[in-house]
Tab-separated table of C-alpha atoms in Angstrom:
chain	number	residue	atom	x	y	z
K	369	MET	CA	19.907	-89.998	-51.616
K	370	THR	CA	18.213	-93.413	-51.269
K	371	ALA	CA	21.233	-94.760	-49.403
K	372	ALA	CA	21.128	-91.809	-47.014
K	373	LEU	CA	17.433	-92.356	-46.307
K	374	ILE	CA	17.929	-96.070	-45.710
K	375	LEU	CA	20.807	-95.367	-43.331
K	376	LEU	CA	18.819	-92.720	-41.445
K	377	ALA	CA	15.850	-95.074	-41.152
K	378	TYR	CA	18.178	-97.781	-39.875
K	379	ALA	CA	19.675	-95.381	-37.299
K	380	ALA	CA	16.181	-94.334	-36.179
K	381	LEU	CA	15.184	-97.993	-35.857
K	382	LEU	CA	18.215	-98.782	-33.682
K	383	GLY	CA	17.881	-95.626	-31.627
K	384	LEU	CA	14.195	-96.096	-30.908
K	385	ILE	CA	13.503	-99.834	-30.710
K	386	GLY	CA	17.017	-101.300	-30.300
K	387	PRO	CA	16.664	-101.508	-26.498
K	388	ARG	CA	13.292	-103.254	-26.782
K	389	LEU	CA	14.820	-105.936	-29.016
K	390	MET	CA	17.690	-106.364	-26.575
K	391	ASP	CA	15.298	-106.796	-23.662
K	392	ARG	CA	13.397	-109.475	-25.551
K	393	PHE	CA	16.446	-111.729	-25.811
K	394	ARG	CA	17.305	-112.341	-22.201
K	395	TRP	CA	20.891	-113.276	-22.942
K	396	ASP	CA	22.323	-110.779	-20.480
K	397	THR	CA	21.983	-113.300	-17.686
K	398	ALA	CA	23.546	-116.068	-19.762
K	399	SER	CA	26.427	-114.079	-21.160
K	400	PRO	CA	26.950	-110.562	-19.806
K	401	ARG	CA	30.088	-110.048	-21.906
K	402	LEU	CA	28.256	-110.836	-25.141
K	403	ALA	CA	25.445	-108.511	-24.081
K	404	ILE	CA	27.939	-105.696	-23.418
K	405	THR	CA	29.516	-106.257	-26.850
K	406	THR	CA	26.101	-106.180	-28.519
K	407	TRP	CA	25.066	-102.957	-26.749
K	408	PHE	CA	28.215	-101.220	-27.920
K	409	ALA	CA	27.798	-102.688	-31.408
K	410	LEU	CA	24.336	-101.098	-31.502
K	411	ALA	CA	25.735	-97.759	-30.330
K	412	VAL	CA	28.626	-97.757	-32.811
K	413	SER	CA	26.382	-98.956	-35.625
K	414	PHE	CA	23.932	-96.119	-34.885
K	415	THR	CA	26.684	-93.508	-34.927
K	416	SER	CA	28.347	-94.785	-38.089
K	417	ALA	CA	24.958	-95.000	-39.854
K	418	LEU	CA	24.456	-91.274	-39.168
K	419	VAL	CA	27.905	-90.308	-40.451
K	420	LEU	CA	27.615	-92.576	-43.490
K	421	ALA	CA	24.188	-91.099	-44.263
K	422	GLY	CA	25.834	-87.695	-44.405
K	423	ALA	CA	28.514	-89.079	-46.696
K	424	ALA	CA	25.869	-90.722	-48.888
K	425	ILE	CA	24.150	-87.346	-49.403
K	426	VAL	CA	27.268	-85.653	-50.734
K	427	LEU	CA	28.485	-88.734	-52.608
K	428	PRO	CA	26.612	-88.040	-55.892
K	429	ALA	CA	28.271	-84.606	-55.937
K	430	ARG	CA	31.716	-86.110	-55.974
K	431	GLY	CA	34.123	-86.248	-58.866
K	432	HIS	CA	35.668	-82.830	-58.441
K	433	SER	CA	39.292	-82.338	-57.645
K	434	GLY	CA	41.077	-79.373	-56.186
K	435	ALA	CA	41.311	-77.516	-52.906
K	436	ALA	CA	39.029	-78.324	-49.980
K	437	ALA	CA	37.208	-74.982	-50.250
K	438	GLY	CA	36.583	-75.584	-53.943
K	439	LEU	CA	35.322	-79.057	-53.123
K	440	VAL	CA	32.783	-77.711	-50.618
K	441	HIS	CA	31.692	-75.076	-53.145
K	442	ASP	CA	31.285	-77.623	-55.928
K	443	CYS	CA	29.496	-79.936	-53.576
K	444	VAL	CA	26.929	-77.326	-52.519
K	445	ALA	CA	26.463	-76.322	-56.164
K	446	ALA	CA	25.798	-79.933	-57.122
K	447	LEU	CA	23.285	-80.333	-54.300
K	448	HIS	CA	21.511	-77.181	-55.471
K	449	GLU	CA	21.324	-78.703	-58.922
K	450	LEU	CA	19.888	-81.919	-57.528
K	451	HIS	CA	17.411	-80.582	-54.981
K	452	GLY	CA	16.714	-77.001	-56.045
K	453	ALA	CA	18.053	-73.841	-54.388
K	454	THR	CA	16.318	-74.066	-51.007
K	455	GLY	CA	16.161	-77.845	-50.874
K	456	GLY	CA	19.817	-78.081	-51.833
K	457	SER	CA	20.861	-75.744	-49.019
K	458	ILE	CA	18.832	-77.679	-46.464
K	459	VAL	CA	20.266	-80.988	-47.639
K	460	ALA	CA	23.779	-79.502	-47.537
K	461	VAL	CA	23.276	-78.384	-43.935
K	462	ILE	CA	21.925	-81.814	-42.946
K	463	ALA	CA	24.853	-83.556	-44.615
K	464	ALA	CA	27.388	-81.277	-42.912
K	465	ALA	CA	25.686	-81.803	-39.546
K	466	LEU	CA	25.780	-85.595	-39.952
K	467	ILE	CA	29.377	-85.723	-41.134
K	468	TRP	CA	30.843	-83.193	-38.708
K	469	ALA	CA	28.473	-82.520	-35.817
K	470	VAL	CA	27.963	-86.188	-34.920
K	471	PRO	CA	31.661	-87.076	-34.448
K	472	ILE	CA	32.410	-83.722	-32.817
K	473	GLY	CA	29.442	-84.136	-30.455
K	474	VAL	CA	30.680	-87.574	-29.434
K	475	LEU	CA	34.192	-86.195	-28.916
K	476	VAL	CA	32.951	-83.303	-26.765
K	477	ALA	CA	30.867	-85.715	-24.684
K	478	ALA	CA	33.894	-88.007	-24.229
K	479	VAL	CA	36.093	-85.125	-23.067
K	480	SER	CA	33.531	-83.893	-20.563
K	481	VAL	CA	33.015	-87.414	-19.158
K	482	ALA	CA	36.791	-87.882	-18.881
K	483	ARG	CA	37.222	-84.573	-17.056
K	484	SER	CA	34.469	-85.062	-14.492
K	485	THR	CA	35.657	-88.634	-13.913
K	486	ALA	CA	39.244	-87.522	-13.293
K	487	ALA	CA	38.138	-84.846	-10.802
K	488	GLU	CA	35.883	-87.230	-8.897
K	489	ARG	CA	38.521	-89.942	-8.846
K	490	SER	CA	41.201	-87.705	-7.347
K	491	ARG	CA	38.708	-86.628	-4.664
K	492	LEU	CA	38.173	-90.273	-3.694
K	493	ARG	CA	41.894	-91.029	-3.754
K	494	ARG	CA	42.594	-88.067	-1.475
K	495	ALA	CA	39.940	-89.292	0.940
K	496	LEU	CA	41.506	-92.761	0.977
K	497	ALA	CA	45.082	-91.513	1.300
K	498	ASN	CA	45.167	-92.115	5.054
K	499	ALA	CA	43.428	-95.494	5.050
K	500	PRO	CA	45.777	-98.303	6.119
K	501	ARG	CA	46.609	-100.786	3.356
K	502	ASP	CA	46.346	-104.487	4.122
K	503	PRO	CA	49.015	-106.229	2.037
K	504	HIS	CA	47.377	-109.662	2.420
K	505	LEU	CA	44.040	-108.451	1.124
K	506	GLY	CA	45.579	-106.094	-1.405
K	507	ALA	CA	43.047	-103.515	-0.291
K	508	ALA	CA	42.705	-100.342	1.741
K	509	VAL	CA	40.732	-100.788	4.954
K	510	VAL	CA	38.239	-98.029	5.704
K	511	SER	CA	37.077	-98.033	9.304
K	512	SER	CA	33.320	-97.911	9.051
K	513	ALA	CA	30.773	-100.160	10.683
K	514	ARG	CA	28.725	-100.421	7.483
K	515	PRO	CA	29.900	-103.446	5.467
K	516	ALA	CA	30.953	-102.370	1.990
K	517	ALA	CA	33.547	-102.967	-0.704
K	518	TYR	CA	34.546	-100.664	-3.540
K	519	CYS	CA	37.050	-100.329	-6.269
K	520	ILE	CA	38.435	-97.092	-7.592
K	521	PRO	CA	39.904	-97.573	-11.058
K	522	GLY	CA	42.862	-95.783	-12.576
K	523	LYS	CA	46.568	-95.822	-11.689
K	524	GLY	CA	46.520	-99.598	-11.298
K	525	GLY	CA	43.291	-99.454	-9.335
K	526	LEU	CA	42.546	-99.392	-5.647
K	527	ILE	CA	40.253	-101.767	-3.775
K	528	ALA	CA	38.746	-100.624	-0.482
K	529	VAL	CA	36.821	-102.655	2.088
K	530	THR	CA	35.295	-101.379	5.299
K	531	SER	CA	36.142	-102.819	8.708
K	532	GLY	CA	32.447	-103.694	8.908
K	533	ALA	CA	32.844	-105.989	5.903
K	534	LEU	CA	35.936	-107.639	7.428
K	535	ALA	CA	33.990	-108.341	10.613
K	536	LEU	CA	30.933	-109.690	8.757
K	537	LEU	CA	32.466	-112.013	6.161
K	538	ASP	CA	34.401	-115.202	6.666
K	539	ARG	CA	37.653	-115.830	4.833
K	540	SER	CA	36.184	-117.481	1.718
K	541	GLU	CA	33.396	-114.906	1.388
K	542	LEU	CA	35.914	-112.084	1.664
K	543	ALA	CA	38.063	-113.747	-1.008
K	544	ALA	CA	35.023	-113.863	-3.307
K	545	VAL	CA	34.298	-110.169	-2.745
K	546	LEU	CA	37.906	-109.219	-3.466
K	547	ALA	CA	37.901	-111.408	-6.585
K	548	HIS	CA	34.802	-109.551	-7.764
K	549	GLU	CA	36.509	-106.179	-7.298
K	550	ARG	CA	39.709	-107.380	-8.967
K	551	ALA	CA	37.621	-108.553	-11.932
K	552	HIS	CA	36.287	-105.002	-12.332
K	553	LEU	CA	39.815	-103.629	-12.439
K	554	ALA	CA	41.224	-106.374	-14.675
K	555	GLY	CA	38.286	-106.055	-17.075
K	556	ARG	CA	38.651	-102.241	-17.189
K	557	HIS	CA	34.938	-102.022	-16.516
K	558	HIS	CA	35.212	-98.314	-15.703
K	559	LEU	CA	36.108	-97.621	-19.339
K	560	LEU	CA	32.950	-99.410	-20.490
K	561	ILE	CA	30.862	-97.290	-18.132
K	562	ALA	CA	32.641	-94.118	-19.271
K	563	LEU	CA	31.860	-95.048	-22.888
K	564	ALA	CA	28.207	-95.610	-22.016
K	565	GLN	CA	28.112	-92.233	-20.233
K	566	THR	CA	29.618	-90.626	-23.325
K	567	GLY	CA	26.849	-92.146	-25.459
K	568	LYS	CA	24.215	-90.898	-23.043
K	569	ARG	CA	25.657	-87.404	-22.994
K	570	ALA	CA	25.764	-87.275	-26.800
K	571	PHE	CA	22.438	-88.954	-27.675
K	572	GLY	CA	20.646	-89.227	-24.310
K	573	ALA	CA	17.279	-88.302	-25.824
K	574	LEU	CA	17.092	-91.648	-27.664
K	575	PRO	CA	15.942	-94.823	-25.882
K	576	LEU	CA	19.092	-96.644	-27.055
K	577	PHE	CA	21.323	-94.309	-25.020
K	578	ALA	CA	19.015	-92.999	-22.284
K	579	ARG	CA	19.730	-95.808	-19.824
K	580	LEU	CA	22.934	-97.173	-21.352
K	581	PRO	CA	25.185	-96.388	-18.325
K	582	GLU	CA	22.798	-98.222	-15.964
K	583	ARG	CA	22.505	-101.196	-18.313
K	584	ILE	CA	26.257	-101.474	-18.800
K	585	GLY	CA	26.730	-100.923	-15.049
K	586	HIS	CA	24.473	-103.898	-14.350
K	587	LEU	CA	26.170	-106.076	-16.962
K	588	VAL	CA	29.692	-105.399	-15.647
K	589	GLU	CA	28.489	-106.465	-12.194
K	590	LEU	CA	27.271	-109.749	-13.692
K	591	ALA	CA	30.577	-110.174	-15.534
K	592	ALA	CA	32.523	-109.533	-12.320
K	593	ASP	CA	30.256	-111.991	-10.464
K	594	ASP	CA	31.019	-114.662	-13.074
K	595	ALA	CA	34.763	-114.022	-12.797
K	596	ALA	CA	34.635	-114.160	-8.993
K	597	ALA	CA	32.552	-117.356	-9.097
K	598	ARG	CA	35.283	-119.019	-11.192
K	599	SER	CA	37.954	-118.526	-8.491
K	600	SER	CA	35.483	-119.066	-5.663
K	601	THR	CA	32.053	-120.720	-5.949
K	602	ARG	CA	28.722	-119.235	-6.958
K	603	SER	CA	27.170	-120.039	-3.597
K	604	THR	CA	30.025	-118.438	-1.632
K	605	LEU	CA	29.729	-115.259	-3.672
K	606	ALA	CA	25.933	-115.328	-3.309
K	607	ARG	CA	26.311	-115.662	0.462
K	608	SER	CA	28.685	-112.705	0.699
K	609	LEU	CA	26.394	-110.575	-1.495
K	610	LEU	CA	23.480	-111.586	0.673
K	611	SER	CA	25.158	-110.766	3.993
K	612	VAL	CA	26.587	-107.457	2.797
K	613	ALA	CA	23.256	-106.466	1.233
K	614	ALA	CA	21.168	-107.443	4.250
K	615	ALA	CA	23.380	-105.255	6.455
K	616	GLN	CA	22.697	-102.112	4.402
K	617	ALA	CA	20.380	-99.363	5.485
K	618	PRO	CA	17.571	-99.121	2.928
K	619	ALA	CA	17.675	-96.063	0.705
K	620	GLU	CA	14.114	-94.763	0.426
K	621	ALA	CA	14.963	-92.477	-2.443
K	622	LEU	CA	15.879	-95.457	-4.565
K	623	SER	CA	12.674	-97.469	-4.164
K	624	ALA	CA	11.381	-96.480	-7.616
K	625	ALA	CA	14.557	-97.134	-9.571
K	626	GLY	CA	15.584	-100.150	-7.532
K	627	GLY	CA	18.950	-101.803	-7.409
K	628	ASP	CA	19.977	-105.048	-9.025
K	629	THR	CA	21.345	-106.846	-5.996
K	630	VAL	CA	18.438	-109.245	-5.636
K	631	ALA	CA	18.659	-110.130	-9.331
K	632	ARG	CA	22.378	-110.836	-8.960
K	633	ILE	CA	21.879	-113.062	-5.926
K	634	GLU	CA	19.062	-115.029	-7.543
K	635	ARG	CA	21.122	-115.461	-10.698
K	636	LEU	CA	24.040	-116.868	-8.662
K	637	LEU	CA	21.789	-119.190	-6.672
K	638	ASP	CA	19.764	-120.381	-9.694
K	639	ALA	CA	22.561	-121.194	-12.090
K	640	SER	CA	23.928	-124.679	-11.785
K	641	PRO	CA	27.581	-124.507	-10.772
K	642	GLY	CA	29.918	-123.511	-13.586
K	643	ARG	CA	27.169	-123.469	-16.250
K	644	GLY	CA	25.250	-120.545	-17.590
K	645	ARG	CA	21.494	-120.702	-17.746
K	646	THR	CA	19.992	-122.064	-20.968
K	647	GLY	CA	18.997	-118.738	-22.444
K	648	ILE	CA	18.699	-117.801	-26.077
K	649	GLY	CA	22.490	-117.418	-26.179
K	650	THR	CA	23.141	-121.056	-25.379
K	651	ILE	CA	20.223	-122.347	-27.446
K	652	LEU	CA	21.414	-120.586	-30.585
K	653	GLY	CA	24.908	-121.723	-29.792
K	654	GLY	CA	27.667	-119.399	-28.708
K	655	HIS	CA	28.961	-118.874	-32.246
K	656	ALA	CA	25.659	-117.753	-33.724
K	657	ALA	CA	25.120	-115.295	-30.875
K	658	VAL	CA	28.625	-113.871	-31.265
K	659	ALA	CA	27.732	-113.086	-34.885
K	660	ALA	CA	25.003	-110.674	-33.761
K	661	PRO	CA	27.250	-107.734	-32.839
K	662	VAL	CA	29.329	-108.290	-35.988
K	663	LEU	CA	26.190	-108.172	-38.142
K	664	ILE	CA	24.903	-105.082	-36.383
K	665	LEU	CA	28.198	-103.336	-37.065
K	666	ALA	CA	28.345	-104.462	-40.680
K	667	VAL	CA	24.846	-103.320	-41.743
K	668	PRO	CA	25.457	-99.568	-42.145
K	669	ILE	CA	28.863	-100.057	-43.749
K	670	LEU	CA	27.593	-102.633	-46.241
K	671	THR	CA	24.593	-100.449	-47.086
K	672	ALA	CA	26.771	-97.430	-47.765
K	673	VAL	CA	29.341	-99.399	-49.770
K	674	SER	CA	26.794	-101.197	-51.923
K	675	PHE	CA	25.034	-97.939	-52.790
K	676	ALA	CA	28.359	-96.228	-53.463
K	677	CYS	CA	29.255	-98.968	-55.943
K	678	CYS	CA	25.851	-98.973	-57.667
K	679	GLN	CA	25.870	-95.151	-57.680
K	680	VAL	CA	22.170	-94.433	-57.190
I	928	MET	CA	29.933	-85.762	7.759
I	929	PRO	CA	30.923	-82.265	6.671
I	930	ARG	CA	34.364	-81.617	5.275
I	931	LEU	CA	36.515	-79.217	7.238
I	932	GLY	CA	37.611	-75.859	5.914
I	933	GLU	CA	41.259	-74.846	6.239
I	934	LEU	CA	40.917	-72.840	9.466
I	935	GLU	CA	38.519	-75.438	10.871
I	936	ALA	CA	41.108	-78.146	10.204
I	937	ALA	CA	43.849	-76.101	11.909
I	938	ILE	CA	41.647	-75.505	14.965
I	939	MET	CA	40.670	-79.184	15.135
I	940	ALA	CA	44.375	-80.092	14.980
I	941	VAL	CA	44.922	-77.934	18.076
I	942	LEU	CA	41.970	-79.481	19.926
I	943	TRP	CA	43.181	-82.995	19.089
I	944	SER	CA	46.724	-82.194	20.284
I	945	VAL	CA	45.781	-80.935	23.774
I	946	PRO	CA	44.671	-83.337	26.536
I	947	ASP	CA	42.094	-81.023	28.155
I	948	PRO	CA	39.163	-78.996	26.849
I	949	ALA	CA	40.422	-75.722	25.347
I	950	THR	CA	38.903	-72.241	25.448
I	951	VAL	CA	38.988	-69.823	22.534
I	952	ARG	CA	41.996	-68.122	24.150
I	953	ASP	CA	43.806	-71.491	24.554
I	954	VAL	CA	43.187	-72.334	20.892
I	955	LEU	CA	44.339	-68.894	19.760
I	956	GLY	CA	47.533	-69.301	21.824
I	957	ALA	CA	48.351	-72.701	20.322
I	958	LEU	CA	47.362	-71.790	16.760
I	959	GLU	CA	50.453	-71.142	14.637
I	960	ARG	CA	49.141	-69.173	11.726
I	961	ASP	CA	50.367	-66.106	9.953
I	962	PRO	CA	48.522	-63.782	10.114
I	963	GLN	CA	46.993	-64.798	13.435
I	964	PRO	CA	43.174	-64.913	13.114
I	965	ALA	CA	41.074	-62.599	15.291
I	966	TYR	CA	39.627	-63.804	18.590
I	967	THR	CA	36.095	-63.453	17.265
I	968	THR	CA	36.956	-65.455	14.116
I	969	VAL	CA	38.161	-68.397	16.198
I	970	MET	CA	35.105	-68.061	18.419
I	971	THR	CA	32.797	-68.167	15.381
I	972	VAL	CA	34.581	-71.202	13.900
I	973	LEU	CA	34.379	-73.088	17.210
I	974	ASP	CA	30.722	-72.171	17.488
I	975	ASN	CA	30.128	-73.555	13.974
I	976	LEU	CA	32.046	-76.754	14.766
I	977	HIS	CA	29.876	-77.162	17.835
I	978	ARG	CA	26.742	-76.657	15.772
I	979	LYS	CA	27.905	-79.332	13.327
I	980	GLY	CA	28.497	-81.712	16.241
I	981	ILE	CA	32.221	-82.002	15.583
I	982	VAL	CA	33.137	-80.589	19.027
I	983	THR	CA	31.401	-80.622	22.400
I	984	ARG	CA	31.676	-77.782	24.899
I	985	GLU	CA	31.344	-77.107	28.593
I	986	ARG	CA	31.371	-73.973	30.762
I	987	VAL	CA	34.686	-73.043	32.349
I	988	GLY	CA	34.061	-69.901	34.359
I	989	ARG	CA	32.579	-67.393	31.932
I	990	ALA	CA	34.015	-68.984	28.781
I	991	TRP	CA	33.248	-72.155	26.834
I	992	ALA	CA	35.861	-74.907	26.724
I	993	TYR	CA	35.782	-77.110	23.631
I	994	ARG	CA	36.843	-80.712	23.059
I	995	PRO	CA	36.621	-82.910	19.932
I	996	ALA	CA	33.543	-85.122	19.803
I	997	GLN	CA	35.594	-87.938	18.207
I	998	SER	CA	39.226	-88.959	18.140
I	999	ARG	CA	41.165	-87.886	15.077
I	1000	GLU	CA	41.201	-91.479	13.799
I	1001	GLU	CA	37.439	-91.829	14.122
I	1002	PHE	CA	36.889	-88.484	12.454
I	1003	ASP	CA	39.180	-89.304	9.515
I	1004	ALA	CA	37.535	-92.684	9.071
I	1005	ASP	CA	34.045	-91.169	9.081
I	1006	ALA	CA	35.081	-88.504	6.607
I	1007	MET	CA	36.551	-91.181	4.346
I	1008	ALA	CA	33.455	-93.360	4.568
I	1009	ALA	CA	31.293	-90.306	3.864
I	1010	VAL	CA	33.190	-89.561	0.658
I	1011	LEU	CA	32.735	-93.140	-0.492
I	1012	GLU	CA	29.052	-93.089	0.443
I	1013	SER	CA	28.465	-89.891	-1.464
I	1014	SER	CA	29.564	-91.369	-4.768
I	1015	SER	CA	26.988	-92.912	-7.048
I	1016	ASP	CA	26.656	-96.680	-7.227
I	1017	ARG	CA	28.279	-97.369	-10.514
I	1018	SER	CA	30.279	-94.760	-12.230
I	1019	ALA	CA	33.509	-94.683	-14.127
I	1020	THR	CA	34.962	-93.483	-10.821
I	1021	LEU	CA	33.888	-95.991	-8.275
I	1022	LEU	CA	32.289	-99.411	-8.519
I	1023	ARG	CA	30.450	-100.532	-5.432
I	1024	PHE	CA	30.116	-104.223	-4.534
I	1025	ILE	CA	26.486	-103.674	-3.550
I	1026	GLY	CA	24.345	-100.890	-4.951
I	1027	ARG	CA	21.964	-98.985	-2.748
I	1028	ILE	CA	19.148	-101.170	-1.501
I	1029	SER	CA	15.470	-100.233	-1.599
I	1030	PRO	CA	13.173	-101.290	1.272
I	1031	ASP	CA	11.373	-103.782	-1.036
I	1032	GLU	CA	14.656	-105.292	-2.034
I	1033	LEU	CA	15.736	-105.598	1.582
I	1034	ALA	CA	12.549	-107.480	2.434
I	1035	ARG	CA	13.133	-109.881	-0.479
I	1036	LEU	CA	16.759	-110.362	0.649
I	1037	ARG	CA	15.631	-111.326	4.145
I	1038	GLU	CA	13.315	-113.937	2.557
I	1039	ILE	CA	16.131	-115.418	0.502
I	1040	LEU	CA	18.372	-115.406	3.564
I	1041	ALA	CA	15.732	-117.311	5.574
I	1042	GLU	CA	15.355	-119.884	2.757
I	1043	GLU	CA	19.118	-120.338	2.599
I	1044	LYS	CA	19.394	-120.921	6.339
I	1045	ARG	CA	16.751	-123.670	6.298
C-alpha cells in the first residue's frame, strides 16, 4: 500500500507542478528536441506511475495460482482481509481503475485523435488536389495573394506554398522556408503533436496535459527552425519569417493567446550563428541534461520494483 | 469562401462553360442531369449563388442573366486557400510556417523589421 501511495503522490506531483518546473528551466530555446523528450518523459512517467500504483495495491494479494476469474476473486478477498469489507471494495475498485481504465482511456483518446486527424487530412488533400505541383520546389503552389507555407503530413507528406509567398521571398529565403517544412515532415512532427493531443484528451484536466499540444507545437517549430538554419543561415530564415509574418492580416481573436512568431524570430536573431544560447542545458552540459528524461522515466519503475522486492 | 453543393457545382460548371451570361432557362437547357431539376429549383440555387457573391446578374428582358463572379481557376484557388486558412495553426494535420498573428505581435514585428533595415 505504501508503494501505491508514493506512486500516486509522485503522479500528482508531476501532473500538477511538472509544467511549472519545466518552465523554470528555460532549456526549450537551447534545445527544443531535449525539451520535447523531457515533456513526453513526464507524460509517460505520470501514466506508468498510475498503472504501477494500481499494481502495487493488488501486489500483496498475490501468490495465488489458477484461472483469471479465481485470481480476481482471491485478490478481492485478500483486499477485504487487509482493508475491511467496505475499504477493501473501494481499494479494489481504485486498483482496477488504475490498472485498466488508465491504459484503456489513453487508447480511446489515441483512436479518436487518429480518426479526426485522418478525416481532416483527407479534406485538405482533396482541396489541394488541383493545385499545380512545382517539381523544383517540391511543393504544391496555391494561388493566393496571402504569403503562407504549410505542410500536410502523411503519405510521404505534401508541402504547399502560396503564390503570394513566391512573390514575396527571394530564392534563399524560399529555400529556408521549404527546409523548415521538410524538417517537419522528416522529423514526423505531426506524430508528436498527435501524441500530445492524445495526452490532453485523456488527462486534459491536469496542468501537465492541459496545454501539451500547444507546447509541443511550439517546440517542433523551434526544432524545424534549427534544422532549416543548418542548411540555410539563421538570419535568412529570420528574414523570411519576418517578411511572411509582417504580411499577415492580424487575427483579433488571437490577441489573448498570442502566437509564437515573434519569439521564434528573436531567438533566430539573438543566437550566435550555429551555436545555441547558453541556457541551463549547455551549462549543465548536454550529457547531464539528457539524463533528465531518463531519470523521470525511471522513478516510478524503480519505486515499484524496490517495493515489490522488499514486500511492504 | 463557401463550398459548393453538388447542384451548385453543376450549375457553376455550366456558367463557366458558356461565354455569355445565362438565364435560368439557358442553364436548365445546358444542365445534363437525370432527373432534370425543376425550373424553380435552378432559380433558387442561382439566387443563392448570387447572394453568396459567387455569381453576378443583370436584367435581360424580364429574366435575370447570371455570370460567374470569378474565373474557375480563381474560384478553385480561393476555395483551396480557404480550406487551408480554416485549419488550426498547428495540428497533427497541418503545420503552418507562421501561426496567426495578433495585432500586438504585428506591431512588434514591424519594430524588428525597422531595426533590421537600419
